PDB file of N, H, CA, C and O in Angstrom:
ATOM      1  N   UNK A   1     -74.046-143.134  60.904  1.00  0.00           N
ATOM      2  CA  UNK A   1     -72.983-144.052  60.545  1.00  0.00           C
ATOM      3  C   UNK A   1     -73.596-145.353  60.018  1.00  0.00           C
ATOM      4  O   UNK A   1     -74.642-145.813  60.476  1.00  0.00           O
ATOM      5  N   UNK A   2     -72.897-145.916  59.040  1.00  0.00           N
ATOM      6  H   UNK A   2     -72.047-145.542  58.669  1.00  0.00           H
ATOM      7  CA  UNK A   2     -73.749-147.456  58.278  1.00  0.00           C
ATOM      8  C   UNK A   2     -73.302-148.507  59.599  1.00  0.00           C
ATOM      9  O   UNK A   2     -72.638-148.492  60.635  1.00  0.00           O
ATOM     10  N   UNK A   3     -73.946-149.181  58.986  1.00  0.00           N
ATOM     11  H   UNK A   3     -74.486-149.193  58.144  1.00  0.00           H
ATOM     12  CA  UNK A   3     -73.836-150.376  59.166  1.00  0.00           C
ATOM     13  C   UNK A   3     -72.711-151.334  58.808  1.00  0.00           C
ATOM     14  O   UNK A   3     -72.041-151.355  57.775  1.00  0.00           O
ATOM     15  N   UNK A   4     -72.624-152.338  60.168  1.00  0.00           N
ATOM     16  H   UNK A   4     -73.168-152.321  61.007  1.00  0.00           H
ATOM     17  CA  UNK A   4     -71.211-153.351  58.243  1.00  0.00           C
ATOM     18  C   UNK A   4     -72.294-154.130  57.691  1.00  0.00           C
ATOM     19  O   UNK A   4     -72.031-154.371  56.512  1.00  0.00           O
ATOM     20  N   UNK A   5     -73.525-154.682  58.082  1.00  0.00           N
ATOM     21  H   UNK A   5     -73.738-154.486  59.040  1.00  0.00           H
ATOM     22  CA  UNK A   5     -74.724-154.629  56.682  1.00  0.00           C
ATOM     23  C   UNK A   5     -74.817-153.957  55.900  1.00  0.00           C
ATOM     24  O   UNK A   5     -74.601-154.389  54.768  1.00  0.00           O
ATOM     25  N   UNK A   6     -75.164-152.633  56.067  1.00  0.00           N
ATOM     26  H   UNK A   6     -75.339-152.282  56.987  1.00  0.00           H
ATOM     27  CA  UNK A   6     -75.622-151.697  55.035  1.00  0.00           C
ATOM     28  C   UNK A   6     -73.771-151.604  54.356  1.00  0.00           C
ATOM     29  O   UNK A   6     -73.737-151.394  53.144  1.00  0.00           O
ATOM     30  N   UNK A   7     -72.877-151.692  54.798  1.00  0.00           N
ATOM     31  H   UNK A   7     -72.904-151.862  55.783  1.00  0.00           H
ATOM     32  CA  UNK A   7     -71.248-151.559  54.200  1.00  0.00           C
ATOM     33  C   UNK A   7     -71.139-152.665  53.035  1.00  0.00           C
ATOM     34  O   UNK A   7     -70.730-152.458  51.892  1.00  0.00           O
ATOM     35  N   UNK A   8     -71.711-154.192  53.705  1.00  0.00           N
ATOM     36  H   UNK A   8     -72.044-154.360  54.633  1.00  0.00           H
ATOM     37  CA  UNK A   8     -71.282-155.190  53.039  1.00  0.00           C
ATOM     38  C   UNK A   8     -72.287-155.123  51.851  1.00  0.00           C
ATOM     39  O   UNK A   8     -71.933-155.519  50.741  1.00  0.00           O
ATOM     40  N   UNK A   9     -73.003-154.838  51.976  1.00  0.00           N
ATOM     41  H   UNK A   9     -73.291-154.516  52.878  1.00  0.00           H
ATOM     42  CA  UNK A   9     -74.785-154.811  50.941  1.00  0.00           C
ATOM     43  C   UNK A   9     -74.635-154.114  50.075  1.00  0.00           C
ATOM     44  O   UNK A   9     -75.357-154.222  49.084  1.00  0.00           O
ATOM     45  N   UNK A  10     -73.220-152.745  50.183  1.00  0.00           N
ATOM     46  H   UNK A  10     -72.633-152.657  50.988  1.00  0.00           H
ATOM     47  CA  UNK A  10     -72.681-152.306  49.459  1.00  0.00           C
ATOM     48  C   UNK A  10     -72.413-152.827  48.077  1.00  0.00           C
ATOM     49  O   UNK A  10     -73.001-152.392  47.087  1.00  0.00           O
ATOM     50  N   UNK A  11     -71.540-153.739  48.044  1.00  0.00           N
ATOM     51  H   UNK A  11     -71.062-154.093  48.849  1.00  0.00           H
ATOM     52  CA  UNK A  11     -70.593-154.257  47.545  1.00  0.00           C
ATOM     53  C   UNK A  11     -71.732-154.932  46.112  1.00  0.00           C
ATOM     54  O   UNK A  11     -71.261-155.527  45.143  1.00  0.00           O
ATOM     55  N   UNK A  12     -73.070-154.691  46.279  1.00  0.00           N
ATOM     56  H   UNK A  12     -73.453-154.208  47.066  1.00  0.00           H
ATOM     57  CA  UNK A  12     -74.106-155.167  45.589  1.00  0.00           C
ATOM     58  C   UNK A  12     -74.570-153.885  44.284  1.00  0.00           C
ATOM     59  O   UNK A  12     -75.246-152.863  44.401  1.00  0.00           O
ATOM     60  N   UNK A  13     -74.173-154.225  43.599  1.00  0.00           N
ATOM     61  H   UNK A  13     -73.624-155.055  43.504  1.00  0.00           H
ATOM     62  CA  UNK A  13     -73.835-153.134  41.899  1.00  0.00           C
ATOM     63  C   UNK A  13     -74.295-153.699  41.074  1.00  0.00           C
ATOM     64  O   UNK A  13     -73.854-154.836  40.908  1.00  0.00           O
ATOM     65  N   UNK A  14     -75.386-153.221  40.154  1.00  0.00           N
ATOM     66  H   UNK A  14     -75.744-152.297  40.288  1.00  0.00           H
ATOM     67  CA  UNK A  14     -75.349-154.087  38.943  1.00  0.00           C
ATOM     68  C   UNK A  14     -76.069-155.066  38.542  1.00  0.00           C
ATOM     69  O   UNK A  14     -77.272-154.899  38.746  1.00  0.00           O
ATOM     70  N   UNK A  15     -75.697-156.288  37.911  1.00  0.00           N
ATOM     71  H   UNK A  15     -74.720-156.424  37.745  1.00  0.00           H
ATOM     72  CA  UNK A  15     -76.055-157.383  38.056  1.00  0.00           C
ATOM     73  C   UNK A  15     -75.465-158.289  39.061  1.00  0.00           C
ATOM     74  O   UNK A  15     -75.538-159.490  38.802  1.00  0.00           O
ATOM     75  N   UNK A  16     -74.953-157.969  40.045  1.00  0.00           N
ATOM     76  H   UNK A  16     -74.894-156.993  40.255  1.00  0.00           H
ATOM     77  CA  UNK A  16     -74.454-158.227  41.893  1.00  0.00           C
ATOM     78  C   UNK A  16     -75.873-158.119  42.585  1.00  0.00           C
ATOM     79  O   UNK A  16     -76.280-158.954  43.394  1.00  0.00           O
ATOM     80  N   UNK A  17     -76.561-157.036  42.193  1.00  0.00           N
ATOM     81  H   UNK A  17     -76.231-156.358  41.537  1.00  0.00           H
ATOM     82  CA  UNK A  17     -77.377-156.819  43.133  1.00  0.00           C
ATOM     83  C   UNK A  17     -78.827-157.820  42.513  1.00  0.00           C
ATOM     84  O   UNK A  17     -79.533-158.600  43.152  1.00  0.00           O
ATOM     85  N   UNK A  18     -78.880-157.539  41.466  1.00  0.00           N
ATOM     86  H   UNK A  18     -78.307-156.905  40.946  1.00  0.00           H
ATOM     87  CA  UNK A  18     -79.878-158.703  41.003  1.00  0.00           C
ATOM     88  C   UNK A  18     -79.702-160.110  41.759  1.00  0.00           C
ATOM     89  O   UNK A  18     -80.616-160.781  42.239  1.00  0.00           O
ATOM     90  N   UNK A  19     -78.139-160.454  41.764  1.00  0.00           N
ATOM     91  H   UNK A  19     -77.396-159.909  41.375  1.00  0.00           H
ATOM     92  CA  UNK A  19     -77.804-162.096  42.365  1.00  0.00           C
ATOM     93  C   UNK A  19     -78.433-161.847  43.501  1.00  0.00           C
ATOM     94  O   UNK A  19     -79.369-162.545  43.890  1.00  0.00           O
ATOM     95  N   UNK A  20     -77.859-160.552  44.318  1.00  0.00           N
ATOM     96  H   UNK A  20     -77.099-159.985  44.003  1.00  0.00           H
ATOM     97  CA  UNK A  20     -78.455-160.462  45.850  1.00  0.00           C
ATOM     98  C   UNK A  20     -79.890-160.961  46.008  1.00  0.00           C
ATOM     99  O   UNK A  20     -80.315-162.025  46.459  1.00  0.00           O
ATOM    100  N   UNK A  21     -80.536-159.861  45.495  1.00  0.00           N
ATOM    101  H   UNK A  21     -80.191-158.996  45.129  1.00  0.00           H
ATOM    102  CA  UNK A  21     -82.275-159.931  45.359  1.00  0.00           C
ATOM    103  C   UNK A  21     -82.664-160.958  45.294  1.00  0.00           C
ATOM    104  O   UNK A  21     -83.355-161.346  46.237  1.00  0.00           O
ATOM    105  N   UNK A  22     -82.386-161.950  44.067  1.00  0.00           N
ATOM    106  H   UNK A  22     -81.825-161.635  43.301  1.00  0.00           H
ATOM    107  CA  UNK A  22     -82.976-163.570  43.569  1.00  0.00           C
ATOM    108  C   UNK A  22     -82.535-164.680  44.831  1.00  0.00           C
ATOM    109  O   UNK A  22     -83.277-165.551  45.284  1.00  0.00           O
ATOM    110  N   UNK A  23     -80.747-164.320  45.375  1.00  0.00           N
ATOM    111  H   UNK A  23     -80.144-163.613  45.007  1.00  0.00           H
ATOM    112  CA  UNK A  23     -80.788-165.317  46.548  1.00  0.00           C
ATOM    113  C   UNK A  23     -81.069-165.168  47.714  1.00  0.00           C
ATOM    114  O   UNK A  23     -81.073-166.220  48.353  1.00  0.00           O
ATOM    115  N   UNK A  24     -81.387-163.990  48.438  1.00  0.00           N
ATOM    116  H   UNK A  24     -81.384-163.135  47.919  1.00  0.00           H
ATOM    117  CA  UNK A  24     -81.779-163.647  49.821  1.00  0.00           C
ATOM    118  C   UNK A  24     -83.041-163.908  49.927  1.00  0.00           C
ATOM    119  O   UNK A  24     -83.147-164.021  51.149  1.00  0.00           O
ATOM    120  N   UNK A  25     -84.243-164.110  49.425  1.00  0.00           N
ATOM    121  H   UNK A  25     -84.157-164.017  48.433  1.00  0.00           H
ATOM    122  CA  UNK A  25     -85.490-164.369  49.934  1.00  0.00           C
ATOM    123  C   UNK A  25     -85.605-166.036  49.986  1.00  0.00           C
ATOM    124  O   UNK A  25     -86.612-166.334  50.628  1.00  0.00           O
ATOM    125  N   UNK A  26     -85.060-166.925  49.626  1.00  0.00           N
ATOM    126  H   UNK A  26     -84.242-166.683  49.104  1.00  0.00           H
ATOM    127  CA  UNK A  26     -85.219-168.436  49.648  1.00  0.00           C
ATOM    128  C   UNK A  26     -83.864-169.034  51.016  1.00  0.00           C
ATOM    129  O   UNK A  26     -83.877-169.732  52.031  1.00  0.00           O
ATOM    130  N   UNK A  27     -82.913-168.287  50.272  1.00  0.00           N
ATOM    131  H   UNK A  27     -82.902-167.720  49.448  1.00  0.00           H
ATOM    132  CA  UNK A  27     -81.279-168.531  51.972  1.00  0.00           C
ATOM    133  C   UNK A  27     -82.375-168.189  53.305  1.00  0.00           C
ATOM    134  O   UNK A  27     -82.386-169.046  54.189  1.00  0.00           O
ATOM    135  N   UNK A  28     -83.288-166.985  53.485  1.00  0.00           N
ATOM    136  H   UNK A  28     -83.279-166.289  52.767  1.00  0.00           H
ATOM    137  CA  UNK A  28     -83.408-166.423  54.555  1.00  0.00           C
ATOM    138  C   UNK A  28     -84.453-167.304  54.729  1.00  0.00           C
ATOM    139  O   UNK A  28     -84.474-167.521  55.941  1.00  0.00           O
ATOM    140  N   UNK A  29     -85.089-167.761  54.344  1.00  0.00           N
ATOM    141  H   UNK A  29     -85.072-167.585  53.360  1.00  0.00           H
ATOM    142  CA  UNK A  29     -86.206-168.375  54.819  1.00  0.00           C
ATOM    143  C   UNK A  29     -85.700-170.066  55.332  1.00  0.00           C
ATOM    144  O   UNK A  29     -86.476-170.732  56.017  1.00  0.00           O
ATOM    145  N   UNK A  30     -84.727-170.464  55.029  1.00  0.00           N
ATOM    146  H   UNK A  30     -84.096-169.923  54.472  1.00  0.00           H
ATOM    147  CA  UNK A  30     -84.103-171.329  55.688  1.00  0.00           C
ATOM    148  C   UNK A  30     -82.621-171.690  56.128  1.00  0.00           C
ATOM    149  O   UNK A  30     -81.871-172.635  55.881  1.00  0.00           O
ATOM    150  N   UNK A  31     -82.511-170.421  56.959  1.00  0.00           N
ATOM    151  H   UNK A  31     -83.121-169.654  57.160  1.00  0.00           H
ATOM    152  CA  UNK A  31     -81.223-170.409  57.661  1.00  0.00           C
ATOM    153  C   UNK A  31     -82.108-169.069  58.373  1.00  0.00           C
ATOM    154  O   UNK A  31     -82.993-168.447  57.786  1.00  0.00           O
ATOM    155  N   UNK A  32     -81.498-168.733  60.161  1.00  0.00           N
ATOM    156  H   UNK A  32     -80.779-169.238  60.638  1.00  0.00           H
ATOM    157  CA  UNK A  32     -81.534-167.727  60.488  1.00  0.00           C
ATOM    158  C   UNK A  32     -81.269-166.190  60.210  1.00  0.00           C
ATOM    159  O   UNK A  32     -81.822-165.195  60.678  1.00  0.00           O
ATOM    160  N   UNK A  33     -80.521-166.287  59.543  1.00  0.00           N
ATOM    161  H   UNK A  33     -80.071-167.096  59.163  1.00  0.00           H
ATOM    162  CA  UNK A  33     -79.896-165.193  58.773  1.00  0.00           C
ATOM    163  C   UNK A  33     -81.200-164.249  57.771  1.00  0.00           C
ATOM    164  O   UNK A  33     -82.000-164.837  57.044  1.00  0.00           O
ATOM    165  N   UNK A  34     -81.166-162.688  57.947  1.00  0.00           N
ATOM    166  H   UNK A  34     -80.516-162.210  58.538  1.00  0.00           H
ATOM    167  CA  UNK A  34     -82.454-162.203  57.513  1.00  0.00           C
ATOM    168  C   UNK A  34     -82.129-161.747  56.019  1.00  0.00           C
ATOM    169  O   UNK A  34     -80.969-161.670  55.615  1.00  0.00           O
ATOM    170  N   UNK A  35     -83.120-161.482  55.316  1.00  0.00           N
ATOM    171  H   UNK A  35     -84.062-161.544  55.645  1.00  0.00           H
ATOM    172  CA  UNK A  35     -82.700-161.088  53.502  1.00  0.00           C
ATOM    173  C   UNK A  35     -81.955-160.680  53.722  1.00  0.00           C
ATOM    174  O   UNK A  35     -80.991-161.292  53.261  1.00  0.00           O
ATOM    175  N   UNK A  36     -81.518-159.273  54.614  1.00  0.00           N
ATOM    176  H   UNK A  36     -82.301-158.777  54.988  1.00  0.00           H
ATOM    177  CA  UNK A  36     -80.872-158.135  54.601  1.00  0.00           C
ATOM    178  C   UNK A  36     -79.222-158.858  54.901  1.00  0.00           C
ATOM    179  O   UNK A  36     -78.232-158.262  54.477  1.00  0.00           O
ATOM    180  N   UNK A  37     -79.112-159.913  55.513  1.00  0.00           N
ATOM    181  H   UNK A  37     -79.917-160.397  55.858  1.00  0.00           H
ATOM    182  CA  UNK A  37     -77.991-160.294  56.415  1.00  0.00           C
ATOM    183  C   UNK A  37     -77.407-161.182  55.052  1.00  0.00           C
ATOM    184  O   UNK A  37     -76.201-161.382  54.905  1.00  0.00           O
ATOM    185  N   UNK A  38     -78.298-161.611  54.218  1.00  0.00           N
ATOM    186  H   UNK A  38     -79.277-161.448  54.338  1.00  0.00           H
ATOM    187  CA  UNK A  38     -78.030-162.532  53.573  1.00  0.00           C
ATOM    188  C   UNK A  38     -77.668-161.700  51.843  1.00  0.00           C
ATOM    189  O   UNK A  38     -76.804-161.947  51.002  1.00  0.00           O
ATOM    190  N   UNK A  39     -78.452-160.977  51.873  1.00  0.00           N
ATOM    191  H   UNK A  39     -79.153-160.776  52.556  1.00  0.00           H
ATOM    192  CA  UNK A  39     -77.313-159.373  50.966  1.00  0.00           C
ATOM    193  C   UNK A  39     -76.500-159.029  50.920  1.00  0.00           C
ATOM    194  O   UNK A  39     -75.820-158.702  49.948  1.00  0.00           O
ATOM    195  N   UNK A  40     -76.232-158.979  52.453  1.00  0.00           N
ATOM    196  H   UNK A  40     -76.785-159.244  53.243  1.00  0.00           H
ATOM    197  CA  UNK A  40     -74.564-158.302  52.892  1.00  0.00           C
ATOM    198  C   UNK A  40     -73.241-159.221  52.590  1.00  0.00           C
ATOM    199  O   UNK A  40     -72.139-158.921  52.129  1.00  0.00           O
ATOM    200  N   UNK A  41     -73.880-160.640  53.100  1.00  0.00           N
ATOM    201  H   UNK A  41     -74.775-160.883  53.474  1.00  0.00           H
ATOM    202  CA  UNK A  41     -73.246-161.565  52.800  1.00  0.00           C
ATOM    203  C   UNK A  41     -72.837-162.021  51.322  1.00  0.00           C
ATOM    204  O   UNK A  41     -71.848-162.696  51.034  1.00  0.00           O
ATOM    205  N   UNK A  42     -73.789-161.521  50.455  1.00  0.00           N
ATOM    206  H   UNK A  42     -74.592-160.973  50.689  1.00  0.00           H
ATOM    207  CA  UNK A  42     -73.216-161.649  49.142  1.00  0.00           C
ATOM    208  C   UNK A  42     -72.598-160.918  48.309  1.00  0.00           C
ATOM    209  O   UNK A  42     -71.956-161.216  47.302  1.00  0.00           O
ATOM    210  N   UNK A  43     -72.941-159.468  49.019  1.00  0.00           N
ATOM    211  H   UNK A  43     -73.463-159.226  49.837  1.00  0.00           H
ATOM    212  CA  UNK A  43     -71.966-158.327  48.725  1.00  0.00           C
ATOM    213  C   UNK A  43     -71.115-158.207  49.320  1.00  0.00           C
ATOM    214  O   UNK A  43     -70.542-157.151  49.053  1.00  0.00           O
ATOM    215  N   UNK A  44     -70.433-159.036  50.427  1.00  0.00           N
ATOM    216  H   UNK A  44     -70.899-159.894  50.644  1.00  0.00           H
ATOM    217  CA  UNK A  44     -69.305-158.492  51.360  1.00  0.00           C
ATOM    218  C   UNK A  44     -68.538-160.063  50.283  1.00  0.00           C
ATOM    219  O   UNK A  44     -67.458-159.666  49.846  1.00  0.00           O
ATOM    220  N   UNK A  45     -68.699-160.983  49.991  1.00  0.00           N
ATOM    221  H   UNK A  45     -69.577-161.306  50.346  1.00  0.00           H
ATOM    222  CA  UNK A  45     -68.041-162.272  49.048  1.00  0.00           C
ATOM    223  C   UNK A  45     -68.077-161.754  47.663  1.00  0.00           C
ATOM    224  O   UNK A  45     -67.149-162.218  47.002  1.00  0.00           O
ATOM    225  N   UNK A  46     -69.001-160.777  46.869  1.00  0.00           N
ATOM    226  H   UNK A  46     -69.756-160.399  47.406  1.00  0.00           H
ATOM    227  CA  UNK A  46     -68.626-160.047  45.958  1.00  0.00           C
ATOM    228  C   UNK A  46     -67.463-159.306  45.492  1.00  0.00           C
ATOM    229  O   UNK A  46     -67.007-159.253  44.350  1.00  0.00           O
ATOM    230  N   UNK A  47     -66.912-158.546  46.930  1.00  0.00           N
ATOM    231  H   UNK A  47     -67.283-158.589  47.858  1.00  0.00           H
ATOM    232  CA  UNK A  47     -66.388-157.435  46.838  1.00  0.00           C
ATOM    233  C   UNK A  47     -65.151-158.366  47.240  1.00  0.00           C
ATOM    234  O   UNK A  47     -64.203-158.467  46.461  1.00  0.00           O
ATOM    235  N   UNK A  48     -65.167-159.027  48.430  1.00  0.00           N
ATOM    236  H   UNK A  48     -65.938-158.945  49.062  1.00  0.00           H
ATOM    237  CA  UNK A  48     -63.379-160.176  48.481  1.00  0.00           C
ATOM    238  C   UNK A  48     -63.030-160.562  46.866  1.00  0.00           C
ATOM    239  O   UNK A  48     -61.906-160.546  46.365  1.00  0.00           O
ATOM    240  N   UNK A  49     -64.197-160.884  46.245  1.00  0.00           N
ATOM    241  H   UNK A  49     -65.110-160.897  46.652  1.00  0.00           H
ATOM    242  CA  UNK A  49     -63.317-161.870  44.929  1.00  0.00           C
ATOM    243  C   UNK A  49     -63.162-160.249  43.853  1.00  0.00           C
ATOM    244  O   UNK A  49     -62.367-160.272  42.914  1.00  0.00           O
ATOM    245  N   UNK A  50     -63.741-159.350  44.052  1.00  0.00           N
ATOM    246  H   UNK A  50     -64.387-159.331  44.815  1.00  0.00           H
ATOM    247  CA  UNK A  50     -62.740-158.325  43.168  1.00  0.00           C
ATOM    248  C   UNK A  50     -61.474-157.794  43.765  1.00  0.00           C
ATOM    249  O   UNK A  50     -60.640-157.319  42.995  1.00  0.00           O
ATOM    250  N   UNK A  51     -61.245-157.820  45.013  1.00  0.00           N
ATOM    251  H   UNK A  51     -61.923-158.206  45.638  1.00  0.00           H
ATOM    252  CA  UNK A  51     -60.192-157.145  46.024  1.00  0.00           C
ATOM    253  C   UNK A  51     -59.070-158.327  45.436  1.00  0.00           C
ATOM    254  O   UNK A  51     -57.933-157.905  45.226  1.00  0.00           O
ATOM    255  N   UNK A  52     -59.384-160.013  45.121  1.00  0.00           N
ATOM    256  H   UNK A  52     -60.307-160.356  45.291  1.00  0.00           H
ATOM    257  CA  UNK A  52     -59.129-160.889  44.827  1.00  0.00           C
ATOM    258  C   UNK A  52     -58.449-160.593  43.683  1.00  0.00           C
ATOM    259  O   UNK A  52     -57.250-160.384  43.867  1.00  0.00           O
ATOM    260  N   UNK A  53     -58.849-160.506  42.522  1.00  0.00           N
ATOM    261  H   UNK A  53     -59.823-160.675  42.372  1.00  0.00           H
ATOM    262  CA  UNK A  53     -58.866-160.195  41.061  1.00  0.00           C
ATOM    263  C   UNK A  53     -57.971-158.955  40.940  1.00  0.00           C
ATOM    264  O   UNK A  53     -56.938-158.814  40.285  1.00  0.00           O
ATOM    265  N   UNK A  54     -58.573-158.156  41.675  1.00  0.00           N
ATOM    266  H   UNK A  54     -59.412-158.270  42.207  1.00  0.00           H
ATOM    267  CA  UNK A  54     -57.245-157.139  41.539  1.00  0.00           C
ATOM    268  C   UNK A  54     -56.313-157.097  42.057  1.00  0.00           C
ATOM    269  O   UNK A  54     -55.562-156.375  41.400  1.00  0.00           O
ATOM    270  N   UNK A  55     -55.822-157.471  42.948  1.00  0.00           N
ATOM    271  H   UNK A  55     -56.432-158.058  43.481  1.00  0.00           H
ATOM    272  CA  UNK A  55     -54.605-158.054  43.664  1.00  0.00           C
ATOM    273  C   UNK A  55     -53.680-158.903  42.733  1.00  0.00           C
ATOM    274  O   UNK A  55     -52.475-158.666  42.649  1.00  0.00           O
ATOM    275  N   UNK A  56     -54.242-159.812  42.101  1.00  0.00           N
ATOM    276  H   UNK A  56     -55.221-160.005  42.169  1.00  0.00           H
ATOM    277  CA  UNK A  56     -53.866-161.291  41.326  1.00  0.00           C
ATOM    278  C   UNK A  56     -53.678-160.271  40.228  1.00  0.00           C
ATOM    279  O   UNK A  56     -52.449-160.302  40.161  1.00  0.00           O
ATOM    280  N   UNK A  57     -54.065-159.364  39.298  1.00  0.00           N
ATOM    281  H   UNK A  57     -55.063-159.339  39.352  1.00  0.00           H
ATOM    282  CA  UNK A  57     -53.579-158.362  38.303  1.00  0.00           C
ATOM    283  C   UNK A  57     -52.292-157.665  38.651  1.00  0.00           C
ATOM    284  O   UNK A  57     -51.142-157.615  38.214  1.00  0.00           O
ATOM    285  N   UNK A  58     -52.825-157.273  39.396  1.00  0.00           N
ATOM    286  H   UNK A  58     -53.759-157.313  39.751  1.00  0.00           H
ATOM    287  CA  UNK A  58     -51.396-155.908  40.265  1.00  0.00           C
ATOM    288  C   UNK A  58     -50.112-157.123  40.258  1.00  0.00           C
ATOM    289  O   UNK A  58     -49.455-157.169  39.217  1.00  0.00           O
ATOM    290  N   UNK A  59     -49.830-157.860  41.101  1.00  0.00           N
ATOM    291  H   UNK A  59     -50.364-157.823  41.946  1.00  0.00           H
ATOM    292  CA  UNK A  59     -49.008-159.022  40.738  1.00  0.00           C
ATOM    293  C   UNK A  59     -48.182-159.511  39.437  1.00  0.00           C
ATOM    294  O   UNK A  59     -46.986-159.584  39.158  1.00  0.00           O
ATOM    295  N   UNK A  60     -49.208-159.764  38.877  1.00  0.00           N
ATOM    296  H   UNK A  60     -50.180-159.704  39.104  1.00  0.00           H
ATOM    297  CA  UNK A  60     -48.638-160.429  37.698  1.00  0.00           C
ATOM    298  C   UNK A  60     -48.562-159.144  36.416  1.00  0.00           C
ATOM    299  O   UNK A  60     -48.242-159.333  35.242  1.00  0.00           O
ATOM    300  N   UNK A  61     -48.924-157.943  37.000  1.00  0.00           N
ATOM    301  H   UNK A  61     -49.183-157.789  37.954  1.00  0.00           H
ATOM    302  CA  UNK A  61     -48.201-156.803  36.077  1.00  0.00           C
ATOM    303  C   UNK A  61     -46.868-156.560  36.601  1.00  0.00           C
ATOM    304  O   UNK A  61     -45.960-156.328  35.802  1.00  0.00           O
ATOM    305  N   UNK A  62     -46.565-156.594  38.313  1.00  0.00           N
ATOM    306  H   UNK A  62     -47.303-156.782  38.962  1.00  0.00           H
ATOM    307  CA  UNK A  62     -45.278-156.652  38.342  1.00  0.00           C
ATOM    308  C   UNK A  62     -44.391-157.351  38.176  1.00  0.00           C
ATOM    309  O   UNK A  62     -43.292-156.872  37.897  1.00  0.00           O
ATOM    310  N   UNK A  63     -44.552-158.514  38.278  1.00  0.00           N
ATOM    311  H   UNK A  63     -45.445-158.903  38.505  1.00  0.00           H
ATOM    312  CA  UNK A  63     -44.101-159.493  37.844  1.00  0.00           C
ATOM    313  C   UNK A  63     -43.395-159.800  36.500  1.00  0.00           C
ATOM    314  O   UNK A  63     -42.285-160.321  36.386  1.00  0.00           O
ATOM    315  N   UNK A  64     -44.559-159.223  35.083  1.00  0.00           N
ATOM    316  H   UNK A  64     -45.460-158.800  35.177  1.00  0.00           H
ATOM    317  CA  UNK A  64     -44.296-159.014  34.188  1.00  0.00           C
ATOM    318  C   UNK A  64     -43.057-157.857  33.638  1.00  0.00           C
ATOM    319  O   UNK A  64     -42.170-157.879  32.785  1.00  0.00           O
ATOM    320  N   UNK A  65     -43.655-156.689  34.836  1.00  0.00           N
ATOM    321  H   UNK A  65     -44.376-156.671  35.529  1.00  0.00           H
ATOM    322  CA  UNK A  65     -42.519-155.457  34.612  1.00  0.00           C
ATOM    323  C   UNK A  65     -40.758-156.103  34.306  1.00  0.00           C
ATOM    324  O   UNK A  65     -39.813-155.950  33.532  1.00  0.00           O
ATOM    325  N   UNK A  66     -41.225-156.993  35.679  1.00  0.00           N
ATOM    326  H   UNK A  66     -41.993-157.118  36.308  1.00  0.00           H
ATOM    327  CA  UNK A  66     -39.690-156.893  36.281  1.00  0.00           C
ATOM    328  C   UNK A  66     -38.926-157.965  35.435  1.00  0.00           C
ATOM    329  O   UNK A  66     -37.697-158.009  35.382  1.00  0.00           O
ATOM    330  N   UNK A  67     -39.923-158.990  34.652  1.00  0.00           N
ATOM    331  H   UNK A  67     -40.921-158.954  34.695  1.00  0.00           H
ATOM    332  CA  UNK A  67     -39.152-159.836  33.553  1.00  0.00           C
ATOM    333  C   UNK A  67     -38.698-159.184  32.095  1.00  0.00           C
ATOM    334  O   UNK A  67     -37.933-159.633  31.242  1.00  0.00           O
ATOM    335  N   UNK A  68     -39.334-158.161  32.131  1.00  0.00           N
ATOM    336  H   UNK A  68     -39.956-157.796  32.824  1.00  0.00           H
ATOM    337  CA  UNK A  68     -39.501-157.271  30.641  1.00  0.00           C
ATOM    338  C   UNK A  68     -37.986-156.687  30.456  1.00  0.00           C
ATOM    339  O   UNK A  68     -37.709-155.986  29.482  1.00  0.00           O
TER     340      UNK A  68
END
């Protein structure tokens, strides 16, 4: 069974995961938090602002429906 690290670290695709890579070795070295913790953390705030984005779409297509 994963992790909610290995879940949130998920959320790291792409050029997501590049951001991950470049900011977890400098965050971890000054804050407690380990690369790995600090991955998850940017893939688990990755994945809110698309859950975000698509939500805010879905909306304003119905929205649109129902004025049409």
């Amino acid at each position: 069974m994963a992790t909610k690290t290995q879940v949130a670290a998920a959320g790291l695709q792409g050029w997501r995961a590049k951001v991950g890579e470049a900011v977890a070795p400098p965050v971890a070295k000054r804050t407690p938090a380990s690369e790995e913790q600090v991955r998850a953390a940017v893939g688990a705030l990755f994945f809110a602002l698309s859950v975000l984005y698509v939500s805010k779409t879905i909306v304003t297509a119905i929205r649109r429906a129902r004025e049409g």
